[in-house]
């Protein structure tokens, strides 16, 4: 498993039984400005035995959607994604310009230095809770 | 909002792709320039800055503009590209840096008021200028730059904007110099700006 920056990776607890865990790394969210009610979070998922991400919640947002940025003929668009397959033993990165967690109806502006709690729902691993750092609006990756 | 520029947008996209593929772009001096297909890119505009003051293309003459069209409710590709633009400008040698203005023009004037676009652009640093305007003023500048922009419904009655995601480099005379694709690394954006004479 990839080395995880422990200061933001609080816990990845499968729901109370010996379900196969999903490793979550490189998580971060982009800061929002006061007027913005949408935000975005990114992370990398890895399941040893294969799994499917079926949904995400956050106490900080009314709804979290899986979105994919698509580019066609130089035009950028966003598509809803119902679920995300995690092939066994492979890193699946949610990263700028690709698949991302879109936070809708953000309740309070996300400020750099805050942490964002996310609850990830997997078909096999159950619910996995993570906290990711909020980085400046200008951040483009987890290590900036 | 009416956007009667779909065809032009598609043509521009083809030109842009050709540009990205390294095809030669024929430059003409003066405000706006003709690209390979004989299509004019850029030209006069009158928009509003973060203070609500009218800003025109002439206010940027004498400097290079690195222009990107997007919207502040865009969570992914816009902040990523704007951050890359700001980082690129910061990487330029001091003299060049003073000659380049990063400019963010909204395609969503209904939500992006002057204060909002101004605060947003400022958050990226590098003295980035955020511009908005009336629907008509924004539609006019989109048409000049052959920018495609259209509403795209999302859950909860919210909407995103599909939009051309390209950086335009405009010269000190306002003329079009070329495009840089989004996803280009800041160091390469800086190199391209220097190659354009910044």
mmCIF file of C-alpha atoms in Angstrom:
data_model
loop_
_atom_site.group_PDB
_atom_site.id
_atom_site.type_symbol
_atom_site.label_atom_id
_atom_site.label_comp_id
_atom_site.label_asym_id
_atom_site.label_seq_id
_atom_site.Cartn_x
_atom_site.Cartn_y
_atom_site.Cartn_z
ATOM 1 C CA UNK A 1 0.000 0.000 0.000
ATOM 2 C CA UNK A 2 1.143 3.463 -0.775
ATOM 3 C CA UNK A 3 2.500 5.499 2.106
ATOM 4 C CA UNK A 4 -0.306 7.595 3.449
ATOM 5 C CA UNK A 5 0.160 11.022 4.979
ATOM 6 C CA UNK A 6 -1.128 10.105 8.390
ATOM 7 C CA UNK A 7 -1.925 13.601 9.556
ATOM 8 C CA UNK A 8 -5.059 13.772 7.493
ATOM 9 C CA UNK A 9 -5.888 10.140 7.127
ATOM 10 C CA UNK A 10 -7.854 9.594 10.273
ATOM 11 C CA UNK A 11 -9.593 6.309 9.902
ATOM 12 C CA UNK A 12 -10.760 3.792 7.371
ATOM 13 C CA UNK A 13 -13.101 1.626 9.318
ATOM 14 C CA UNK A 14 -15.078 -1.030 7.582
ATOM 15 C CA UNK A 15 -18.530 -1.335 9.079
ATOM 16 C CA UNK A 16 -17.885 -3.553 12.051
ATOM 17 C CA UNK A 17 -16.914 -6.827 10.396
ATOM 18 C CA UNK A 18 -13.993 -8.308 8.572
ATOM 19 C CA UNK A 19 -14.978 -6.871 5.213
ATOM 20 C CA UNK A 20 -12.162 -6.197 2.763
ATOM 21 C CA UNK A 21 -10.883 -2.693 3.451
ATOM 22 C CA UNK A 22 -10.358 -0.013 0.859
ATOM 23 C CA UNK A 23 -7.214 2.066 1.298
ATOM 24 C CA UNK A 24 -7.740 5.785 0.861
ATOM 25 C CA UNK A 25 -4.786 8.082 0.216
ATOM 26 C CA UNK A 26 -3.913 11.485 -1.250
ATOM 27 C CA UNK A 27 -7.231 12.957 -0.197
ATOM 28 C CA UNK A 28 -7.814 16.702 -0.315
ATOM 29 C CA UNK A 29 -10.584 19.207 -0.898
ATOM 30 C CA UNK A 30 -10.367 22.584 -2.560
ATOM 31 C CA UNK A 31 -11.254 25.639 -0.500
ATOM 32 C CA UNK A 32 -14.425 27.443 -1.459
ATOM 33 C CA UNK A 33 -15.162 31.144 -1.434
ATOM 34 C CA UNK A 34 -18.091 32.446 0.599
ATOM 35 C CA UNK A 35 -20.494 32.612 -2.363
ATOM 36 C CA UNK A 36 -19.707 29.135 -3.641
ATOM 37 C CA UNK A 37 -22.095 26.370 -2.740
ATOM 38 C CA UNK A 38 -20.216 23.756 -4.731
ATOM 39 C CA UNK A 39 -16.914 22.272 -3.720
ATOM 40 C CA UNK A 40 -14.691 19.454 -4.827
ATOM 41 C CA UNK A 41 -12.669 16.681 -3.202
ATOM 42 C CA UNK A 42 -10.176 14.226 -4.619
ATOM 43 C CA UNK A 43 -8.622 11.020 -3.323
ATOM 44 C CA UNK A 44 -7.041 7.773 -4.407
ATOM 45 C CA UNK A 45 -8.722 4.435 -3.688
ATOM 46 C CA UNK A 46 -7.255 0.974 -3.679
ATOM 47 C CA UNK A 47 -9.045 -2.286 -2.952
ATOM 48 C CA UNK A 48 -7.004 -5.474 -2.677
ATOM 49 C CA UNK A 49 -9.853 -7.685 -3.803
ATOM 50 C CA UNK A 50 -11.788 -5.309 -6.012
ATOM 51 C CA UNK A 51 -14.804 -3.254 -5.006
ATOM 52 C CA UNK A 52 -17.198 -0.571 -6.222
ATOM 53 C CA UNK A 53 -17.664 2.935 -4.852
ATOM 54 C CA UNK A 54 -21.415 3.420 -4.867
ATOM 55 C CA UNK A 55 -21.878 6.713 -3.079
ATOM 56 C CA UNK A 56 -20.392 9.400 -0.860
ATOM 57 C CA UNK A 57 -21.780 11.614 1.904
ATOM 58 C CA UNK A 58 -20.341 14.477 3.868
ATOM 59 C CA UNK A 59 -21.691 16.354 6.867
ATOM 60 C CA UNK A 60 -20.370 19.509 5.182
ATOM 61 C CA UNK A 61 -22.491 19.185 2.043
ATOM 62 C CA UNK A 62 -26.121 18.554 1.220
ATOM 63 C CA UNK A 63 -25.093 16.022 -1.362
ATOM 64 C CA UNK A 64 -21.907 14.561 -2.793
ATOM 65 C CA UNK A 65 -21.945 13.499 -6.423
ATOM 66 C CA UNK A 66 -19.436 11.500 -8.383
ATOM 67 C CA UNK A 67 -18.637 13.585 -11.427
ATOM 68 C CA UNK A 68 -16.365 13.158 -14.340
ATOM 69 C CA UNK A 69 -14.917 16.062 -16.287
ATOM 70 C CA UNK A 70 -14.923 15.240 -19.962
ATOM 71 C CA UNK A 71 -13.203 17.034 -22.806
ATOM 72 C CA UNK A 72 -14.480 16.891 -26.345
ATOM 73 C CA UNK A 73 -13.216 19.155 -29.106
ATOM 74 C CA UNK A 74 -11.712 21.462 -26.502
ATOM 75 C CA UNK A 75 -15.027 21.812 -24.644
ATOM 76 C CA UNK A 76 -15.072 20.828 -20.990
ATOM 77 C CA UNK A 77 -18.194 19.301 -19.517
ATOM 78 C CA UNK A 78 -19.235 17.405 -16.395
ATOM 79 C CA UNK A 79 -21.083 14.103 -16.368
ATOM 80 C CA UNK A 80 -22.709 12.300 -13.460
ATOM 81 C CA UNK A 81 -21.121 8.951 -12.658
ATOM 82 C CA UNK A 82 -23.313 6.394 -10.844
ATOM 83 C CA UNK A 83 -20.559 4.261 -9.404
ATOM 84 C CA UNK A 84 -16.831 3.764 -9.692
ATOM 85 C CA UNK A 85 -15.286 0.325 -10.175
ATOM 86 C CA UNK A 86 -12.097 -0.417 -8.222
ATOM 87 C CA UNK A 87 -10.181 -3.187 -9.995
ATOM 88 C CA UNK A 88 -8.382 -5.481 -7.543
ATOM 89 C CA UNK A 89 -5.032 -4.153 -6.399
ATOM 90 C CA UNK A 90 -5.098 -1.048 -8.614
ATOM 91 C CA UNK A 91 -4.964 2.586 -7.536
ATOM 92 C CA UNK A 92 -7.968 4.515 -8.790
ATOM 93 C CA UNK A 93 -7.164 8.207 -8.587
ATOM 94 C CA UNK A 94 -9.805 10.904 -8.430
ATOM 95 C CA UNK A 95 -7.823 13.902 -9.575
ATOM 96 C CA UNK A 96 -8.257 17.338 -11.198
ATOM 97 C CA UNK A 97 -9.506 17.147 -14.754
ATOM 98 C CA UNK A 98 -10.977 13.672 -14.277
ATOM 99 C CA UNK A 99 -13.285 11.987 -11.823
ATOM 100 C CA UNK A 100 -13.990 14.036 -8.720
ATOM 101 C CA UNK A 101 -16.315 14.240 -5.765
ATOM 102 C CA UNK A 102 -18.526 17.244 -6.322
ATOM 103 C CA UNK A 103 -19.900 18.679 -3.099
ATOM 104 C CA UNK A 104 -23.308 20.250 -3.639
ATOM 105 C CA UNK A 105 -24.968 22.657 -1.210
ATOM 106 C CA UNK A 106 -21.827 23.189 0.844
ATOM 107 C CA UNK A 107 -23.047 24.358 4.240
ATOM 108 C CA UNK A 108 -20.087 26.532 5.232
ATOM 109 C CA UNK A 109 -17.199 27.852 3.175
ATOM 110 C CA UNK A 110 -14.329 25.353 3.252
ATOM 111 C CA UNK A 111 -11.241 27.184 4.462
ATOM 112 C CA UNK A 112 -7.626 26.160 3.943
ATOM 113 C CA UNK A 113 -6.509 24.290 7.045
ATOM 114 C CA UNK A 114 -9.980 22.871 7.716
ATOM 115 C CA UNK A 115 -10.624 19.186 7.319
ATOM 116 C CA UNK A 116 -13.511 17.725 5.390
ATOM 117 C CA UNK A 117 -15.164 14.533 6.539
ATOM 118 C CA UNK A 118 -16.322 12.110 3.905
ATOM 119 C CA UNK A 119 -18.176 8.842 4.246
ATOM 120 C CA UNK A 120 -17.496 6.557 1.292
ATOM 121 C CA UNK A 121 -19.887 3.721 0.546
ATOM 122 C CA UNK A 122 -18.524 0.575 -1.079
ATOM 123 C CA UNK A 123 -20.506 -2.467 -2.163
ATOM 124 C CA UNK A 124 -18.161 -4.885 -0.360
ATOM 125 C CA UNK A 125 -16.202 -2.850 2.191
ATOM 126 C CA UNK A 126 -19.264 -1.034 3.458
ATOM 127 C CA UNK A 127 -18.816 2.486 4.809
ATOM 128 C CA UNK A 128 -15.362 3.996 5.098
ATOM 129 C CA UNK A 129 -14.911 7.343 6.849
ATOM 130 C CA UNK A 130 -12.019 9.629 5.990
ATOM 131 C CA UNK A 131 -11.029 13.188 6.748
ATOM 132 C CA UNK A 132 -9.140 15.127 4.128
ATOM 133 C CA UNK A 133 -7.408 18.497 4.397
ATOM 134 C CA UNK A 134 -8.850 21.585 2.757
ATOM 135 C CA UNK A 135 -6.171 23.198 0.586
ATOM 136 C CA UNK A 136 -6.177 26.691 -0.986
ATOM 137 C CA UNK A 137 -8.416 27.290 -3.977
ATOM 138 C CA UNK A 138 -5.271 27.415 -6.111
ATOM 139 C CA UNK A 139 -4.113 23.909 -5.094
ATOM 140 C CA UNK A 140 -3.891 21.357 -7.887
ATOM 141 C CA UNK A 141 -2.767 18.333 -5.907
ATOM 142 C CA UNK A 142 -2.544 16.854 -2.421
ATOM 143 C CA UNK A 143 1.022 17.949 -1.720
ATOM 144 C CA UNK A 144 0.904 21.625 -2.522
ATOM 145 C CA UNK B 1 -29.589 32.531 -22.239
ATOM 146 C CA UNK B 2 -29.298 32.419 -26.023
ATOM 147 C CA UNK B 3 -25.993 31.254 -27.349
ATOM 148 C CA UNK B 4 -26.212 31.449 -31.118
ATOM 149 C CA UNK B 5 -22.569 30.509 -31.576
ATOM 150 C CA UNK B 6 -22.628 26.746 -31.547
ATOM 151 C CA UNK B 7 -21.452 26.393 -35.121
ATOM 152 C CA UNK B 8 -18.745 28.970 -34.710
ATOM 153 C CA UNK B 9 -17.789 27.304 -31.453
ATOM 154 C CA UNK B 10 -17.438 23.982 -33.194
ATOM 155 C CA UNK B 11 -15.341 25.588 -35.904
ATOM 156 C CA UNK B 12 -13.175 27.226 -33.278
ATOM 157 C CA UNK B 13 -12.766 23.924 -31.522
ATOM 158 C CA UNK B 14 -11.476 22.421 -34.758
ATOM 159 C CA UNK B 15 -9.096 25.338 -35.220
ATOM 160 C CA UNK B 16 -7.979 25.037 -31.629
ATOM 161 C CA UNK B 17 -7.333 21.333 -32.035
ATOM 162 C CA UNK B 18 -5.370 22.087 -35.162
ATOM 163 C CA UNK B 19 -3.433 24.668 -33.163
ATOM 164 C CA UNK B 20 -2.724 22.171 -30.420
ATOM 165 C CA UNK B 21 -1.511 19.718 -32.997
ATOM 166 C CA UNK B 22 1.075 22.297 -33.910
ATOM 167 C CA UNK B 23 -0.469 23.578 -37.110
ATOM 168 C CA UNK B 24 0.759 27.008 -38.117
ATOM 169 C CA UNK B 25 -1.375 29.929 -37.141
ATOM 170 C CA UNK B 26 -1.089 32.888 -39.454
ATOM 171 C CA UNK B 27 -0.704 36.010 -37.455
ATOM 172 C CA UNK B 28 -1.934 39.421 -38.450
ATOM 173 C CA UNK B 29 -1.160 42.580 -36.578
ATOM 174 C CA UNK B 30 -3.916 44.673 -35.071
ATOM 175 C CA UNK B 31 -6.807 43.964 -32.727
ATOM 176 C CA UNK B 32 -7.778 40.357 -33.204
ATOM 177 C CA UNK B 33 -6.070 38.152 -35.727
ATOM 178 C CA UNK B 34 -6.893 35.556 -38.274
ATOM 179 C CA UNK B 35 -6.065 31.968 -37.494
ATOM 180 C CA UNK B 36 -5.480 29.285 -40.112
ATOM 181 C CA UNK B 37 -9.108 28.951 -41.196
ATOM 182 C CA UNK B 38 -9.519 32.677 -41.820
ATOM 183 C CA UNK B 39 -11.435 33.077 -38.558
ATOM 184 C CA UNK B 40 -10.906 36.190 -36.494
ATOM 185 C CA UNK B 41 -10.057 35.517 -32.841
ATOM 186 C CA UNK B 42 -10.309 38.213 -30.201
ATOM 187 C CA UNK B 43 -11.203 41.864 -30.553
ATOM 188 C CA UNK B 44 -12.738 44.728 -28.642
ATOM 189 C CA UNK B 45 -14.691 44.079 -25.458
ATOM 190 C CA UNK B 46 -16.190 46.083 -22.600
ATOM 191 C CA UNK B 47 -16.640 44.097 -19.392
ATOM 192 C CA UNK B 48 -16.738 44.727 -15.644
ATOM 193 C CA UNK B 49 -13.919 44.014 -13.204
ATOM 194 C CA UNK B 50 -14.196 43.046 -9.543
ATOM 195 C CA UNK B 51 -14.826 46.659 -8.569
ATOM 196 C CA UNK B 52 -17.680 46.899 -11.071
ATOM 197 C CA UNK B 53 -15.666 49.246 -13.291
ATOM 198 C CA UNK B 54 -15.761 48.939 -17.047
ATOM 199 C CA UNK B 55 -12.609 47.421 -18.484
ATOM 200 C CA UNK B 56 -11.974 47.237 -22.195
ATOM 201 C CA UNK B 57 -9.452 45.402 -24.345
ATOM 202 C CA UNK B 58 -7.602 48.697 -24.734
ATOM 203 C CA UNK B 59 -6.804 48.706 -21.008
ATOM 204 C CA UNK B 60 -4.603 45.676 -21.653
ATOM 205 C CA UNK B 61 -2.817 47.020 -24.711
ATOM 206 C CA UNK B 62 0.922 47.069 -24.187
ATOM 207 C CA UNK B 63 0.726 43.834 -22.226
ATOM 208 C CA UNK B 64 0.156 40.211 -23.115
ATOM 209 C CA UNK B 65 -3.131 38.695 -21.988
ATOM 210 C CA UNK B 66 -3.402 35.063 -20.996
ATOM 211 C CA UNK B 67 -7.173 34.608 -21.221
ATOM 212 C CA UNK B 68 -9.305 31.757 -19.938
ATOM 213 C CA UNK B 69 -13.083 31.470 -20.059
ATOM 214 C CA UNK B 70 -14.914 29.570 -17.317
ATOM 215 C CA UNK B 71 -17.160 30.154 -14.312
ATOM 216 C CA UNK B 72 -16.742 30.254 -10.568
ATOM 217 C CA UNK B 73 -19.207 27.431 -9.844
ATOM 218 C CA UNK B 74 -16.926 25.153 -11.820
ATOM 219 C CA UNK B 75 -15.245 23.033 -9.149
ATOM 220 C CA UNK B 76 -12.690 21.104 -11.152
ATOM 221 C CA UNK B 77 -11.232 22.228 -14.443
ATOM 222 C CA UNK B 78 -11.495 26.014 -13.941
ATOM 223 C CA UNK B 79 -9.594 26.328 -10.645
ATOM 224 C CA UNK B 80 -7.039 23.819 -11.898
ATOM 225 C CA UNK B 81 -6.391 25.782 -15.075
ATOM 226 C CA UNK B 82 -6.445 29.170 -13.327
ATOM 227 C CA UNK B 83 -3.955 27.885 -10.776
ATOM 228 C CA UNK B 84 -1.704 26.655 -13.583
ATOM 229 C CA UNK B 85 -1.978 30.065 -15.277
ATOM 230 C CA UNK B 86 -1.054 31.924 -12.092
ATOM 231 C CA UNK B 87 1.842 29.575 -11.378
ATOM 232 C CA UNK B 88 3.082 29.976 -14.945
ATOM 233 C CA UNK B 89 3.018 33.776 -14.743
ATOM 234 C CA UNK B 90 4.895 33.636 -11.434
ATOM 235 C CA UNK B 91 7.587 31.507 -13.083
ATOM 236 C CA UNK B 92 8.334 34.162 -15.703
ATOM 237 C CA UNK B 93 11.416 36.368 -15.375
ATOM 238 C CA UNK B 94 10.531 39.622 -13.632
ATOM 239 C CA UNK B 95 10.430 41.804 -16.742
ATOM 240 C CA UNK B 96 8.229 39.337 -18.608
ATOM 241 C CA UNK B 97 6.009 38.846 -15.627
ATOM 242 C CA UNK B 98 5.126 42.532 -15.618
ATOM 243 C CA UNK B 99 4.086 42.250 -19.268
ATOM 244 C CA UNK B 100 1.622 39.383 -18.808
ATOM 245 C CA UNK B 101 -1.862 39.681 -17.306
ATOM 246 C CA UNK B 102 -3.806 36.524 -16.537
ATOM 247 C CA UNK B 103 -7.487 37.177 -17.277
ATOM 248 C CA UNK B 104 -10.490 35.076 -16.303
ATOM 249 C CA UNK B 105 -13.717 35.851 -18.176
ATOM 250 C CA UNK B 106 -16.925 34.245 -16.941
ATOM 251 C CA UNK B 107 -19.309 32.388 -19.217
ATOM 252 C CA UNK B 108 -21.894 32.503 -16.402
ATOM 253 C CA UNK B 109 -22.663 36.198 -15.858
ATOM 254 C CA UNK B 110 -26.003 35.314 -14.233
ATOM 255 C CA UNK B 111 -24.181 34.004 -11.165
ATOM 256 C CA UNK B 112 -20.776 35.632 -11.473
ATOM 257 C CA UNK B 113 -21.282 39.209 -10.354
ATOM 258 C CA UNK B 114 -18.327 41.624 -10.461
ATOM 259 C CA UNK B 115 -17.601 41.103 -6.744
ATOM 260 C CA UNK B 116 -17.746 37.329 -7.063
ATOM 261 C CA UNK B 117 -15.557 37.062 -10.157
ATOM 262 C CA UNK B 118 -13.165 39.621 -8.684
ATOM 263 C CA UNK B 119 -12.730 37.780 -5.380
ATOM 264 C CA UNK B 120 -12.419 34.487 -7.164
ATOM 265 C CA UNK B 121 -9.726 35.649 -9.580
ATOM 266 C CA UNK B 122 -7.845 37.341 -6.760
ATOM 267 C CA UNK B 123 -7.720 34.053 -4.823
ATOM 268 C CA UNK B 124 -5.325 32.689 -7.459
ATOM 269 C CA UNK B 125 -2.828 35.524 -7.015
ATOM 270 C CA UNK B 126 -0.575 36.854 -9.779
ATOM 271 C CA UNK B 127 -2.871 39.862 -10.068
ATOM 272 C CA UNK B 128 -5.319 37.801 -12.053
ATOM 273 C CA UNK B 129 -8.160 39.917 -13.416
ATOM 274 C CA UNK B 130 -11.700 38.532 -13.256
ATOM 275 C CA UNK B 131 -14.207 39.941 -15.746
ATOM 276 C CA UNK B 132 -17.964 39.657 -16.138
ATOM 277 C CA UNK B 133 -20.664 41.793 -17.712
ATOM 278 C CA UNK B 134 -24.165 41.841 -19.056
ATOM 279 C CA UNK B 135 -25.381 38.757 -20.886
ATOM 280 C CA UNK B 136 -24.925 40.674 -24.134
ATOM 281 C CA UNK B 137 -21.395 41.828 -23.319
ATOM 282 C CA UNK B 138 -20.315 38.324 -22.314
ATOM 283 C CA UNK B 139 -21.996 36.775 -25.361
ATOM 284 C CA UNK B 140 -20.124 39.280 -27.543
ATOM 285 C CA UNK B 141 -16.693 38.432 -26.125
ATOM 286 C CA UNK B 142 -17.477 34.711 -26.319
ATOM 287 C CA UNK B 143 -18.345 35.153 -29.987
ATOM 288 C CA UNK B 144 -15.121 37.050 -30.657
ATOM 289 C CA UNK B 145 -13.043 34.313 -29.058
ATOM 290 C CA UNK B 146 -15.215 31.532 -30.547
ATOM 291 C CA UNK B 147 -15.898 30.206 -27.092
ATOM 292 C CA UNK B 148 -18.561 27.575 -26.768
ATOM 293 C CA UNK B 149 -20.664 27.893 -23.601
ATOM 294 C CA UNK B 150 -23.954 26.197 -22.767
ATOM 295 C CA UNK B 151 -25.907 25.399 -19.635
ATOM 296 C CA UNK B 152 -25.833 21.809 -18.498
ATOM 297 C CA UNK B 153 -28.474 20.826 -15.899
ATOM 298 C CA UNK B 154 -27.204 19.090 -12.753
ATOM 299 C CA UNK B 155 -29.060 17.533 -9.831
ATOM 300 C CA UNK B 156 -31.242 19.761 -7.608
ATOM 301 C CA UNK B 157 -32.045 22.251 -10.356
ATOM 302 C CA UNK B 158 -28.447 23.419 -10.267
ATOM 303 C CA UNK B 159 -26.488 23.830 -13.450
ATOM 304 C CA UNK B 160 -22.966 23.670 -14.744
ATOM 305 C CA UNK B 161 -21.634 25.283 -17.874
ATOM 306 C CA UNK B 162 -20.102 23.279 -20.665
ATOM 307 C CA UNK B 163 -17.417 25.559 -22.004
ATOM 308 C CA UNK B 164 -14.346 25.752 -24.181
ATOM 309 C CA UNK B 165 -11.410 25.116 -21.897
ATOM 310 C CA UNK B 166 -8.443 26.744 -23.597
ATOM 311 C CA UNK B 167 -5.992 29.512 -22.747
ATOM 312 C CA UNK B 168 -5.671 32.271 -25.333
ATOM 313 C CA UNK B 169 -2.491 34.289 -25.676
ATOM 314 C CA UNK B 170 -3.094 37.830 -26.930
ATOM 315 C CA UNK B 171 -0.254 40.177 -27.823
ATOM 316 C CA UNK B 172 0.432 43.745 -26.696
ATOM 317 C CA UNK B 173 -1.525 45.069 -29.714
ATOM 318 C CA UNK B 174 -4.521 42.908 -28.785
ATOM 319 C CA UNK B 175 -3.798 40.476 -31.592
ATOM 320 C CA UNK B 176 -4.278 36.749 -31.206
ATOM 321 C CA UNK B 177 -0.985 34.878 -30.871
ATOM 322 C CA UNK B 178 -2.089 31.336 -30.129
ATOM 323 C CA UNK B 179 -3.776 28.940 -27.762
ATOM 324 C CA UNK B 180 -2.504 26.739 -24.971
ATOM 325 C CA UNK B 181 -4.523 23.675 -24.026
ATOM 326 C CA UNK B 182 -5.731 23.185 -20.480
ATOM 327 C CA UNK B 183 -3.764 20.531 -18.657
ATOM 328 C CA UNK B 184 -0.513 22.087 -19.927
ATOM 329 C CA UNK B 185 1.985 22.206 -17.060
ATOM 330 C CA UNK B 186 2.815 25.678 -15.683
ATOM 331 C CA UNK B 187 6.481 25.471 -16.733
ATOM 332 C CA UNK B 188 5.419 24.775 -20.311
ATOM 333 C CA UNK B 189 2.832 27.569 -20.250
ATOM 334 C CA UNK B 190 5.620 29.920 -19.117
ATOM 335 C CA UNK B 191 7.882 28.677 -21.945
ATOM 336 C CA UNK B 192 5.135 29.197 -24.481
ATOM 337 C CA UNK B 193 4.534 32.737 -23.207
ATOM 338 C CA UNK B 194 8.221 33.516 -23.549
ATOM 339 C CA UNK B 195 8.241 31.990 -27.039
ATOM 340 C CA UNK B 196 5.362 34.317 -27.950
ATOM 341 C CA UNK B 197 7.627 37.198 -26.932
ATOM 342 C CA UNK B 198 6.437 37.947 -23.406
#
